PDB file of C-alpha atoms and ligand atoms in Angstrom:
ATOM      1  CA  UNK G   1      63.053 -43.742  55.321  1.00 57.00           C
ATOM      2  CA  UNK G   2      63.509 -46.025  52.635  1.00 70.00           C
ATOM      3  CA  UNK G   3      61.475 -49.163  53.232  1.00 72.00           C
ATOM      4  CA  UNK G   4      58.748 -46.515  53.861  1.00 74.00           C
ATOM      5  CA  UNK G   5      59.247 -45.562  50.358  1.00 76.00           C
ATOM      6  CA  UNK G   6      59.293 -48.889  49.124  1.00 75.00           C
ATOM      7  CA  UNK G   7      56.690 -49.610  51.070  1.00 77.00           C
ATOM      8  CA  UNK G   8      54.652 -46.843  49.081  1.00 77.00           C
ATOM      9  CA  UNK G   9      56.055 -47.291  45.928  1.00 82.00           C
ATOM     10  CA  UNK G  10      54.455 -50.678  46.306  1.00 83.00           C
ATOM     11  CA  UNK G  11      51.200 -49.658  47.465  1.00 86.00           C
ATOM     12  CA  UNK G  12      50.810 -47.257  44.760  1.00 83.00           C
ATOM     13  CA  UNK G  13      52.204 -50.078  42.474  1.00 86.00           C
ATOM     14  CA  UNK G  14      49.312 -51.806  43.536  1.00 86.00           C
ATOM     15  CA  UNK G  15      47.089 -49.609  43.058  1.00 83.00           C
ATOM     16  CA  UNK G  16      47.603 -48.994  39.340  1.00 83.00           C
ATOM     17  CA  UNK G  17      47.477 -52.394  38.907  1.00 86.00           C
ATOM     18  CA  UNK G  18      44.117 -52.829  40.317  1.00 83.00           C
ATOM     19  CA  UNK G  19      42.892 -49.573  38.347  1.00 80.00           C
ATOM     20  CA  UNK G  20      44.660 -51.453  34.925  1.00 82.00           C
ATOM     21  CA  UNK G  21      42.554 -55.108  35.612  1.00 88.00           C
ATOM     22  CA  UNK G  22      38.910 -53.595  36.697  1.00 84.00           C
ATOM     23  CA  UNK G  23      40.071 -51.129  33.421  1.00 85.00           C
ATOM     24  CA  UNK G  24      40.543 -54.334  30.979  1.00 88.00           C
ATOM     25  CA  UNK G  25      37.580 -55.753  32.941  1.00 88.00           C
ATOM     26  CA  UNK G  26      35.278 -52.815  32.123  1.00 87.00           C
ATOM     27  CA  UNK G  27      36.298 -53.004  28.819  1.00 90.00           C
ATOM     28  CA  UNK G  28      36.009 -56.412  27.960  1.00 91.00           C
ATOM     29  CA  UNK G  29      32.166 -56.667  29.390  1.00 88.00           C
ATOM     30  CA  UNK G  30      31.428 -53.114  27.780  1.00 88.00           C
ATOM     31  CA  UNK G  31      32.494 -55.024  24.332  1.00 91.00           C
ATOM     32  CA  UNK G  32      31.019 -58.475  24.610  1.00 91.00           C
ATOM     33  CA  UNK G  33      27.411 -56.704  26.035  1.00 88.00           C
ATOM     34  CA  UNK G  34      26.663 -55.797  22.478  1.00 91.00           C
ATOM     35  CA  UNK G  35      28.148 -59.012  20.861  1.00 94.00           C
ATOM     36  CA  UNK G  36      26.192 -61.000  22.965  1.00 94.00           C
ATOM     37  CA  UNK G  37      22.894 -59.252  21.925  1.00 93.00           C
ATOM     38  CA  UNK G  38      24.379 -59.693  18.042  1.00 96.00           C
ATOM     39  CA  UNK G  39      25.251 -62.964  17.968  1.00 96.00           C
ATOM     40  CA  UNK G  40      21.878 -63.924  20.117  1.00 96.00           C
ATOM     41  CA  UNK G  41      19.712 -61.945  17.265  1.00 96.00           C
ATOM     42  CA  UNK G  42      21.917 -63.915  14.062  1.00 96.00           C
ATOM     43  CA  UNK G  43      21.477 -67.102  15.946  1.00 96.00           C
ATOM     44  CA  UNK G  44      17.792 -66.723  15.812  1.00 96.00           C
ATOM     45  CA  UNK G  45      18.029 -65.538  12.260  1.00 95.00           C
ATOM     46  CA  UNK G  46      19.596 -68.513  11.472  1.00 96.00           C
ATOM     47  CA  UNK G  47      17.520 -70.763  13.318  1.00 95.00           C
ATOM     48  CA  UNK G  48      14.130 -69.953  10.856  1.00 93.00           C
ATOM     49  CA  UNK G  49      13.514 -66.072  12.202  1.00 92.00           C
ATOM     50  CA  UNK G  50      14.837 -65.084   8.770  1.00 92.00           C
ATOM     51  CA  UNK G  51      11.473 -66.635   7.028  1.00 94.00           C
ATOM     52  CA  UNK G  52       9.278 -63.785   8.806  1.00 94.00           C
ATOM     53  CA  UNK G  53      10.455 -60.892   7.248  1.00 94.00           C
ATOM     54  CA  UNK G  54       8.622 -58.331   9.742  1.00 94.00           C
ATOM     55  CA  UNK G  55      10.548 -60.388  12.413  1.00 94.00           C
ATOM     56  CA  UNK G  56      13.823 -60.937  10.454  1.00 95.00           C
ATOM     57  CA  UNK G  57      13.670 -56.733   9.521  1.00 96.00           C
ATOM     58  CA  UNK G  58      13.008 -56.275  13.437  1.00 95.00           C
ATOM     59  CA  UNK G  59      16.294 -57.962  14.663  1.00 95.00           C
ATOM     60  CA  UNK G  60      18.182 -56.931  11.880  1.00 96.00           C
ATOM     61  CA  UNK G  61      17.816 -53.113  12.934  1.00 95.00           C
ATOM     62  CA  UNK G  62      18.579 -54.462  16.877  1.00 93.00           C
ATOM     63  CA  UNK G  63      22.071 -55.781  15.326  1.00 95.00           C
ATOM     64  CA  UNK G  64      22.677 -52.655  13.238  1.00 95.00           C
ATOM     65  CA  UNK G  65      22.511 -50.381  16.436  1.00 92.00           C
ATOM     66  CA  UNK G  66      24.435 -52.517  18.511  1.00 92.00           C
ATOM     67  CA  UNK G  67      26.665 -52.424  15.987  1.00 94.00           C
ATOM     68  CA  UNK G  68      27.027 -48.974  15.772  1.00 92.00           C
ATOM     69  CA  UNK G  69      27.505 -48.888  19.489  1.00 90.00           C
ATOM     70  CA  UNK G  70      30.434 -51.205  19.504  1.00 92.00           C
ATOM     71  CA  UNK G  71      31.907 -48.628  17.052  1.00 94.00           C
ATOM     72  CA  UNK G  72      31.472 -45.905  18.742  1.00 91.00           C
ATOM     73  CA  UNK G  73      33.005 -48.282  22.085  1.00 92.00           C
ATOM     74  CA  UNK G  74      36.388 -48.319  20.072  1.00 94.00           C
ATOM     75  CA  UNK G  75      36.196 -45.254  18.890  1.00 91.00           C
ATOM     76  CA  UNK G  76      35.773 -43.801  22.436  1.00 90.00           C
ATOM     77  CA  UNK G  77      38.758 -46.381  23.967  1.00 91.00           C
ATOM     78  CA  UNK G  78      40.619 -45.064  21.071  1.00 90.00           C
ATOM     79  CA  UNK G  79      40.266 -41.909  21.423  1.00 85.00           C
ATOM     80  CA  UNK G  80      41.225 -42.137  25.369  1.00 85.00           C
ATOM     81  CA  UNK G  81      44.338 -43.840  24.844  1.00 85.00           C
ATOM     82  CA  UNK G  82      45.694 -41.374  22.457  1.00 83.00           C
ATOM     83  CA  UNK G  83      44.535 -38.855  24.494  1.00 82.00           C
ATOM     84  CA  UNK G  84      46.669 -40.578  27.533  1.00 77.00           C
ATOM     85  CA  UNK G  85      49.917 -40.470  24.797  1.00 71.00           C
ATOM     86  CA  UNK G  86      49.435 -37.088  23.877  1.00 66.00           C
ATOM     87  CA  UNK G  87      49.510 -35.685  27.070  1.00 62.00           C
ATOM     88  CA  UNK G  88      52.501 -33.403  26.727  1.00 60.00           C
ATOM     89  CA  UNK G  89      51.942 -32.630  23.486  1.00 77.00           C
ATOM     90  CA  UNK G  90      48.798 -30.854  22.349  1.00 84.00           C
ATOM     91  CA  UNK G  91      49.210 -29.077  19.359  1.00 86.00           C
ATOM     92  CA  UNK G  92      48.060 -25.648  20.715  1.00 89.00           C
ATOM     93  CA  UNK G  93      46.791 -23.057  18.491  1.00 94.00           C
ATOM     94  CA  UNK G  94      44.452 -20.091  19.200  1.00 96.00           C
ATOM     95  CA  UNK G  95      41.242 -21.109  18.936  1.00 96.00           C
ATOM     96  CA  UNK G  96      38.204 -19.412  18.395  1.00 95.00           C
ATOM     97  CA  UNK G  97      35.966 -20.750  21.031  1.00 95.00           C
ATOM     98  CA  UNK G  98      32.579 -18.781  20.364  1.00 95.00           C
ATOM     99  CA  UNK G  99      32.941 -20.137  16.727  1.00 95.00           C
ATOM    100  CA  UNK G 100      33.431 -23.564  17.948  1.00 96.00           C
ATOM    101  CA  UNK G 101      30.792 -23.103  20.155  1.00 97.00           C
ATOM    102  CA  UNK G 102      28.291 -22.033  17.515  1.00 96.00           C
ATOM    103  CA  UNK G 103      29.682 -24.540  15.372  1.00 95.00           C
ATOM    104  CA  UNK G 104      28.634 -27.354  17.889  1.00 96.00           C
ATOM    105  CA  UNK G 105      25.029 -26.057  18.788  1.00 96.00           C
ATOM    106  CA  UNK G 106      24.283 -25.990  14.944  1.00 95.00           C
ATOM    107  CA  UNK G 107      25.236 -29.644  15.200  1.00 94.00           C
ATOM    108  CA  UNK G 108      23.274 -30.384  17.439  1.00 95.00           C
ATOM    109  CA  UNK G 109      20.020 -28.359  17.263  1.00 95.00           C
ATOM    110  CA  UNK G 110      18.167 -30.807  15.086  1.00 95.00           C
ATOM    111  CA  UNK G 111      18.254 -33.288  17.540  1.00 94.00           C
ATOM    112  CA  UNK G 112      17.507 -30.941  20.113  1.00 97.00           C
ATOM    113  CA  UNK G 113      14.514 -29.484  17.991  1.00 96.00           C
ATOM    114  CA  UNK G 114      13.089 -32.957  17.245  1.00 96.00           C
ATOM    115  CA  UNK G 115      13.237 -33.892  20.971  1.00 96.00           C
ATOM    116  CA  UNK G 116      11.150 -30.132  21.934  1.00 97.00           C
ATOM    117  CA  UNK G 117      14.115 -28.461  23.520  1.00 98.00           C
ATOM    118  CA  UNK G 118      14.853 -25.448  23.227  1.00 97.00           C
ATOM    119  CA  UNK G 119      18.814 -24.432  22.689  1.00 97.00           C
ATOM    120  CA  UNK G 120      20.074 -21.334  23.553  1.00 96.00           C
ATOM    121  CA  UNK G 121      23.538 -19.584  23.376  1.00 96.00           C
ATOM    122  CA  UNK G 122      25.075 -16.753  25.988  1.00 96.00           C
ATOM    123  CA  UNK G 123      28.552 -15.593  24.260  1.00 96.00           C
ATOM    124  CA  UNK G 124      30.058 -12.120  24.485  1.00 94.00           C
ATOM    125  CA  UNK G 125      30.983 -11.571  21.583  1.00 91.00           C
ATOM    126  CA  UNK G 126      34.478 -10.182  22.418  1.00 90.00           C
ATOM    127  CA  UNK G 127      35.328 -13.762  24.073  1.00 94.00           C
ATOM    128  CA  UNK G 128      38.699 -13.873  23.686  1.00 93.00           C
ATOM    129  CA  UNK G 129      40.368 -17.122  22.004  1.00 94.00           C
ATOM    130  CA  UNK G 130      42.142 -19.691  24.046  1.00 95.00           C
ATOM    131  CA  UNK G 131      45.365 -22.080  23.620  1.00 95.00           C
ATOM    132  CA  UNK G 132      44.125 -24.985  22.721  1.00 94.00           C
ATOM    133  CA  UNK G 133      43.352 -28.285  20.061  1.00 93.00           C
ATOM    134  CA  UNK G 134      40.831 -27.265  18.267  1.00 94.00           C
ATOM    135  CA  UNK G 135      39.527 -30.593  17.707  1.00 91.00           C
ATOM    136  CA  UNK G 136      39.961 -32.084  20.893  1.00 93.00           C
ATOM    137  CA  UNK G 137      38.047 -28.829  22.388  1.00 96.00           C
ATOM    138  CA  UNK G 138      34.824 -29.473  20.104  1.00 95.00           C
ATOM    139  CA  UNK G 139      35.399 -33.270  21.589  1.00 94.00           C
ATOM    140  CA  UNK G 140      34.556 -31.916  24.748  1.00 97.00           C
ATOM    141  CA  UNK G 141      31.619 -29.832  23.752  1.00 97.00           C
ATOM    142  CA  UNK G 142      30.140 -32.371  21.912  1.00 96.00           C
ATOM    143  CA  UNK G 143      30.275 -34.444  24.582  1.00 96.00           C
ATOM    144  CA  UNK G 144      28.381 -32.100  27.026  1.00 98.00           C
ATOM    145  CA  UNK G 145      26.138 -30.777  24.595  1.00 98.00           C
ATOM    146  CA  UNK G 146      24.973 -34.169  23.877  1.00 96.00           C
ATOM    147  CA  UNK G 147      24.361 -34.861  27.147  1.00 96.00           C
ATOM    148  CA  UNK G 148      22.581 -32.524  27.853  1.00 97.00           C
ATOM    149  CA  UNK G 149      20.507 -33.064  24.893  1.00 97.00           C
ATOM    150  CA  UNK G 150      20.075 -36.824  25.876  1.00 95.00           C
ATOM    151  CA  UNK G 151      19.133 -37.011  29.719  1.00 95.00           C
ATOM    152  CA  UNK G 152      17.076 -33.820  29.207  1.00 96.00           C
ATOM    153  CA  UNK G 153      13.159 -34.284  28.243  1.00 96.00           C
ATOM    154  CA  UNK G 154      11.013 -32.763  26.168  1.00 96.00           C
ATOM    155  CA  UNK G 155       9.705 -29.201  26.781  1.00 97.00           C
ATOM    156  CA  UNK G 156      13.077 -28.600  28.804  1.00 97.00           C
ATOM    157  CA  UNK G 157      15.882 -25.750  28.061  1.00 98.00           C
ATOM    158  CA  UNK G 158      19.643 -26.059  27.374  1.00 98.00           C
ATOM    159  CA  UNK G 159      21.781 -23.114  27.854  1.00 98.00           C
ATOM    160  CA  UNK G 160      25.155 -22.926  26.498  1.00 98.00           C
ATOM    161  CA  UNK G 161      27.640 -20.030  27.569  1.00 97.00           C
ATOM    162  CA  UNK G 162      30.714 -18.772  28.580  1.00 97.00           C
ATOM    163  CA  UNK G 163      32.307 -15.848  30.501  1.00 96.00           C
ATOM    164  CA  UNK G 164      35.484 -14.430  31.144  1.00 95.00           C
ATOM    165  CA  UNK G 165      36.715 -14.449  34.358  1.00 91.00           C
ATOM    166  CA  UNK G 166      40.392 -12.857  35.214  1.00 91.00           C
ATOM    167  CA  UNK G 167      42.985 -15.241  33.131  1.00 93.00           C
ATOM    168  CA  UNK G 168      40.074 -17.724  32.462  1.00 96.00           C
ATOM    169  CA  UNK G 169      37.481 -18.635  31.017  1.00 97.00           C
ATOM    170  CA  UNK G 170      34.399 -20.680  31.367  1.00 97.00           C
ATOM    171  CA  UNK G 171      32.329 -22.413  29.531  1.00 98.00           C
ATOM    172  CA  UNK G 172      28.712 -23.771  30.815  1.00 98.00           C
ATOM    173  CA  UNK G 173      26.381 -26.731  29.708  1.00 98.00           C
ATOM    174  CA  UNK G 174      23.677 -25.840  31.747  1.00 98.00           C
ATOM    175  CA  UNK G 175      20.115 -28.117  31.105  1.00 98.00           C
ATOM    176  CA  UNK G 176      16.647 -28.238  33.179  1.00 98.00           C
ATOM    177  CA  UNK G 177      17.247 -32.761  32.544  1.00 97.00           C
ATOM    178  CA  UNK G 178      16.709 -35.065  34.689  1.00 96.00           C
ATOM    179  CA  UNK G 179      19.357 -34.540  37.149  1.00 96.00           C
ATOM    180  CA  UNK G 180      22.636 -36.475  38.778  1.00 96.00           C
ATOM    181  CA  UNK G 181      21.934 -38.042  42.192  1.00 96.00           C
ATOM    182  CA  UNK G 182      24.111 -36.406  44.666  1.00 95.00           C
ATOM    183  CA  UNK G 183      26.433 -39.405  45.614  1.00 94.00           C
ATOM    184  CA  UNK G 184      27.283 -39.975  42.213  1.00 95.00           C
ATOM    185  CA  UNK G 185      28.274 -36.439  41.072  1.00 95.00           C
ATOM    186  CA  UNK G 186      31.978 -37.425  42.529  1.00 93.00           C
ATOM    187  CA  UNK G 187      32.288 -40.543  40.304  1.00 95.00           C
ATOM    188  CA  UNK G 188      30.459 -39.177  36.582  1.00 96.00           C
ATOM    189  CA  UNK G 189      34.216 -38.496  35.452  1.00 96.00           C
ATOM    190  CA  UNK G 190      34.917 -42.024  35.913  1.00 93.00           C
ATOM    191  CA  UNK G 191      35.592 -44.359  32.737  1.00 92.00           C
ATOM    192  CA  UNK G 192      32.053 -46.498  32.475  1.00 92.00           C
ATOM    193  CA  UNK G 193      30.438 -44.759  35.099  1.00 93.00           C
ATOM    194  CA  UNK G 194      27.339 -44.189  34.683  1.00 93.00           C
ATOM    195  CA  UNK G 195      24.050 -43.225  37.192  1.00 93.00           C
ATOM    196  CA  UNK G 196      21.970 -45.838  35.437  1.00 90.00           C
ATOM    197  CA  UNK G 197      22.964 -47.994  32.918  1.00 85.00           C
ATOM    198  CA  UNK G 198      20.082 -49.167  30.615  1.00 83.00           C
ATOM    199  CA  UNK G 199      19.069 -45.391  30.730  1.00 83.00           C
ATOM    200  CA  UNK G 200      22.700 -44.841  29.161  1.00 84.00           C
ATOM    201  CA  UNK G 201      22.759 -47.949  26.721  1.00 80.00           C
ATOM    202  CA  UNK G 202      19.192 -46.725  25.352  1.00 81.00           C
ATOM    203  CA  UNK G 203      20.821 -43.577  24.884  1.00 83.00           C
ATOM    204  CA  UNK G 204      23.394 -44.961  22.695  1.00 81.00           C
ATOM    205  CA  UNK G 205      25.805 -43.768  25.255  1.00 85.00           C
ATOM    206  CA  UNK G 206      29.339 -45.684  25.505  1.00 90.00           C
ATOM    207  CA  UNK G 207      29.790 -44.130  29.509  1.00 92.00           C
ATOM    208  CA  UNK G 208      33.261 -42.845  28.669  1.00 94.00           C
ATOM    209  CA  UNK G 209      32.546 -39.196  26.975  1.00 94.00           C
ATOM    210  CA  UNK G 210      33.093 -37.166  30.237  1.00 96.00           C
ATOM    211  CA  UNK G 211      35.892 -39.223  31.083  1.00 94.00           C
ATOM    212  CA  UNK G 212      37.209 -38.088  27.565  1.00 93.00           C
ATOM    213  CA  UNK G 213      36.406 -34.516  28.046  1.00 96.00           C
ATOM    214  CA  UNK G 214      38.023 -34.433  31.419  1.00 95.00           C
ATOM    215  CA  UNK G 215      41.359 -35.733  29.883  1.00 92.00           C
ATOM    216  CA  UNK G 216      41.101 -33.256  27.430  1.00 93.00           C
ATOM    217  CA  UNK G 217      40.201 -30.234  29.536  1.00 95.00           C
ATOM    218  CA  UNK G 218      42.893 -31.260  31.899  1.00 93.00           C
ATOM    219  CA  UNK G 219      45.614 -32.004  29.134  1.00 91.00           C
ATOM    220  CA  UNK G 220      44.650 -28.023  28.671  1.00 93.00           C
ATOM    221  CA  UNK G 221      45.607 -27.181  31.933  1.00 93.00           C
ATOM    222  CA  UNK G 222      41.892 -26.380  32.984  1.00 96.00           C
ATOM    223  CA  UNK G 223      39.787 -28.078  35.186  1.00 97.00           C
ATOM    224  CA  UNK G 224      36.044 -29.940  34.599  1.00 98.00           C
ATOM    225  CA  UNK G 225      33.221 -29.783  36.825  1.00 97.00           C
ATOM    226  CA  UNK G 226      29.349 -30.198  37.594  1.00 98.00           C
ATOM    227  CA  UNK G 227      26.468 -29.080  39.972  1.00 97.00           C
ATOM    228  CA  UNK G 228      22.995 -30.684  39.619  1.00 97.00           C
ATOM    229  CA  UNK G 229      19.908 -31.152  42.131  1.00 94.00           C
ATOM    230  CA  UNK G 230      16.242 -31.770  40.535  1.00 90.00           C
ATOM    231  CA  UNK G 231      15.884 -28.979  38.076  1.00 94.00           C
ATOM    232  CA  UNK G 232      18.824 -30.123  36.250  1.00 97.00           C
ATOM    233  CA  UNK G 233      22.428 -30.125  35.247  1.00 98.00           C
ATOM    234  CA  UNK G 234      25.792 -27.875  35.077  1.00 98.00           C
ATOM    235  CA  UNK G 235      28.483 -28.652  32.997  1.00 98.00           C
ATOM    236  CA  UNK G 236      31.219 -26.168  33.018  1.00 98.00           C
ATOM    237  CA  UNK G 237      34.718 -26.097  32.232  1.00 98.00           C
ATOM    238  CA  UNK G 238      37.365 -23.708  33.096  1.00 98.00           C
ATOM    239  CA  UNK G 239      40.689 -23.024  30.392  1.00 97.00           C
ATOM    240  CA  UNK G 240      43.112 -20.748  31.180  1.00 94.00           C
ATOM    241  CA  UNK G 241      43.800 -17.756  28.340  1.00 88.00           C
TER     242      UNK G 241
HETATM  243  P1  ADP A   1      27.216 -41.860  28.623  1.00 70.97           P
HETATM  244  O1  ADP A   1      27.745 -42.353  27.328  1.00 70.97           O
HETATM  245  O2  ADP A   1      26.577 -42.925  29.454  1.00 70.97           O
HETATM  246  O3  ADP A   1      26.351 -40.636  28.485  1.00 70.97           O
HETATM  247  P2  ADP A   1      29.163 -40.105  29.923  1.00 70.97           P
HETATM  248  O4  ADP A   1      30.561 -40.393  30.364  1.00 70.97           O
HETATM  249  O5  ADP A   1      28.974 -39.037  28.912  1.00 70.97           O
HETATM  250  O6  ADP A   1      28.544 -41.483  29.468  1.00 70.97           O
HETATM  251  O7  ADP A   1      28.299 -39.728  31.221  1.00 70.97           O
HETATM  252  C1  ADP A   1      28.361 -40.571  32.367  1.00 70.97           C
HETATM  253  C2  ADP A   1      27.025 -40.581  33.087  1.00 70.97           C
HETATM  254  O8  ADP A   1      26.776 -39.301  33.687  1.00 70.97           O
HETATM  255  C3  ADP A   1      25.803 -40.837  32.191  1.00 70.97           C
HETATM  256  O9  ADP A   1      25.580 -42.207  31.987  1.00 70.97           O
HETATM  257  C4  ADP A   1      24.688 -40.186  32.995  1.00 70.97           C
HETATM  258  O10 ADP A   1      24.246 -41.069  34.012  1.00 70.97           O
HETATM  259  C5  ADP A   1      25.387 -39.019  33.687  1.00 70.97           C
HETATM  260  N1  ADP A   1      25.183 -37.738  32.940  1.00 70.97           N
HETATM  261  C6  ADP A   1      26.057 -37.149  32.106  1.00 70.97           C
HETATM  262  N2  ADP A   1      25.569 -35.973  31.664  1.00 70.97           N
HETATM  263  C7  ADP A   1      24.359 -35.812  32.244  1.00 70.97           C
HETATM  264  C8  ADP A   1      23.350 -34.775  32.200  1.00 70.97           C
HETATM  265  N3  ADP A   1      23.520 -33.670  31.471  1.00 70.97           N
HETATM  266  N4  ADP A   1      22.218 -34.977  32.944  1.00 70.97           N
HETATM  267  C9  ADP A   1      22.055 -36.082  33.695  1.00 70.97           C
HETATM  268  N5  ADP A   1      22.960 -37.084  33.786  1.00 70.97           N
HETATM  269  C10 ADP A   1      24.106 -36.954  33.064  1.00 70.97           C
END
């Protein structure tokens, strides 16, 4: 009985240990990506590309958004690992979720506008509030909102709702986008996963946000999950009350 425990403890040792180097892996190629592309552009600069100011202007603005992109990479791995400390202790409060919720679409409805899609909300309005972190909660639907709003094209619809079911409820990112591929719906959660990477880099994406929100939803005792085929993509999450 207790070699076979051994035994697992050491498998499962293993295991973590794998996850931990492809983690720091990830990571470090997810980092020096945009550096690469940085110091490529300044080394060209520097080489006489600064004398053409249309040219010099041109890689100039490449560097500023890669920039930005490695910011928002630490940002995101920051935001993960505090998550992973915080675990047990979320600061719950009531929160009002159909204010957060119209809170986040106003955020994001100018980019949605400017793109042609139409944003739409489907709230009762005697949604009750939930236990939760406020700001780790609008984390969440930032994150789905914003995909949605990315990998959906113009001329498509975004619907954003929630229901009350029993002790739970649910809230739904639902958008007519471009779809996930079924054999990849099982790994979206993953950290750096994503269905097609140049797609998500253009994007401005860091391929960590539902990773994020999953921590999140789960730190609240809920659960994350998503359906999609051709027509599109469902979000939803589920919080206890
Ligand atoms: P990213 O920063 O790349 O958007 P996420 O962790 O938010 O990273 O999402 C992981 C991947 O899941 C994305 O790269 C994309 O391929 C896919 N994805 C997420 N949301 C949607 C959506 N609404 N429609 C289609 N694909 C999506």
């Amino acid at each position: 009985m207790g070699v076979v425990c051994l035994m697992r403890d050491v498998t499962e040792q293993k295991r973590l240990e794998q996850i931990r180097t492809e983690f720091v892996a990830n990571v470090s190629h997810e980092l020096r990506t945009p550096l690469t592309s940085i110091n490529g552009f300044l080394e060209t600069l520097l080489d006489g590309a600064i004398d053409n100011p249309k040219v010099a202007r041109n890689f100039l603005e490449i560097m500023n958004g890669e920039s930005k992109r490695l910011s928002r990479l630490i940002d995101d791995l920051l935001k993960l690992s505090s998550l992973e400390d915080k675990k047990s202790s979320l600061n719950k409060q009531p929160v009002n979720l159909k204010e957060l919720i119209c809170e986040t679409v106003k955020m994001l409805s100018a980019r949605a506008q400017e793109k042609g899609i139409a944003l739409t909300m489907a709230i009762p309005d005697d949604l009750p509030e939930v236990p939760g972190e406020r700001g780790f909660l609008e984390q969440v639907l930032i994150n789905l909102l914003d995909n949605a709003v990315k990998y959906t094209l113009s001329g498509g619809i975004i619907e954003i709702g929630a229901l009350v079911n029993g002790k739970e409820i649910k809230v739904y990112v639902a958008d007519t986008g471009i779809g996930i591929p079924e054999e990849s719906l099982p790994r979206v959660f993953e950290r750096f996963y994503r269905v097609d990477k140049a797609r998500s880099r253009d994007m401005g994406g860091t391929g960590l946000g539902l990773a994020i929100s999953k921590h999140i939803v789960e730190a609240h005792g809920g659960k994350i999950e998503v359906e999609s085929d051709q027509e599109g993509s469902t979000f939803s999450f589920i919080l206890p009350r």
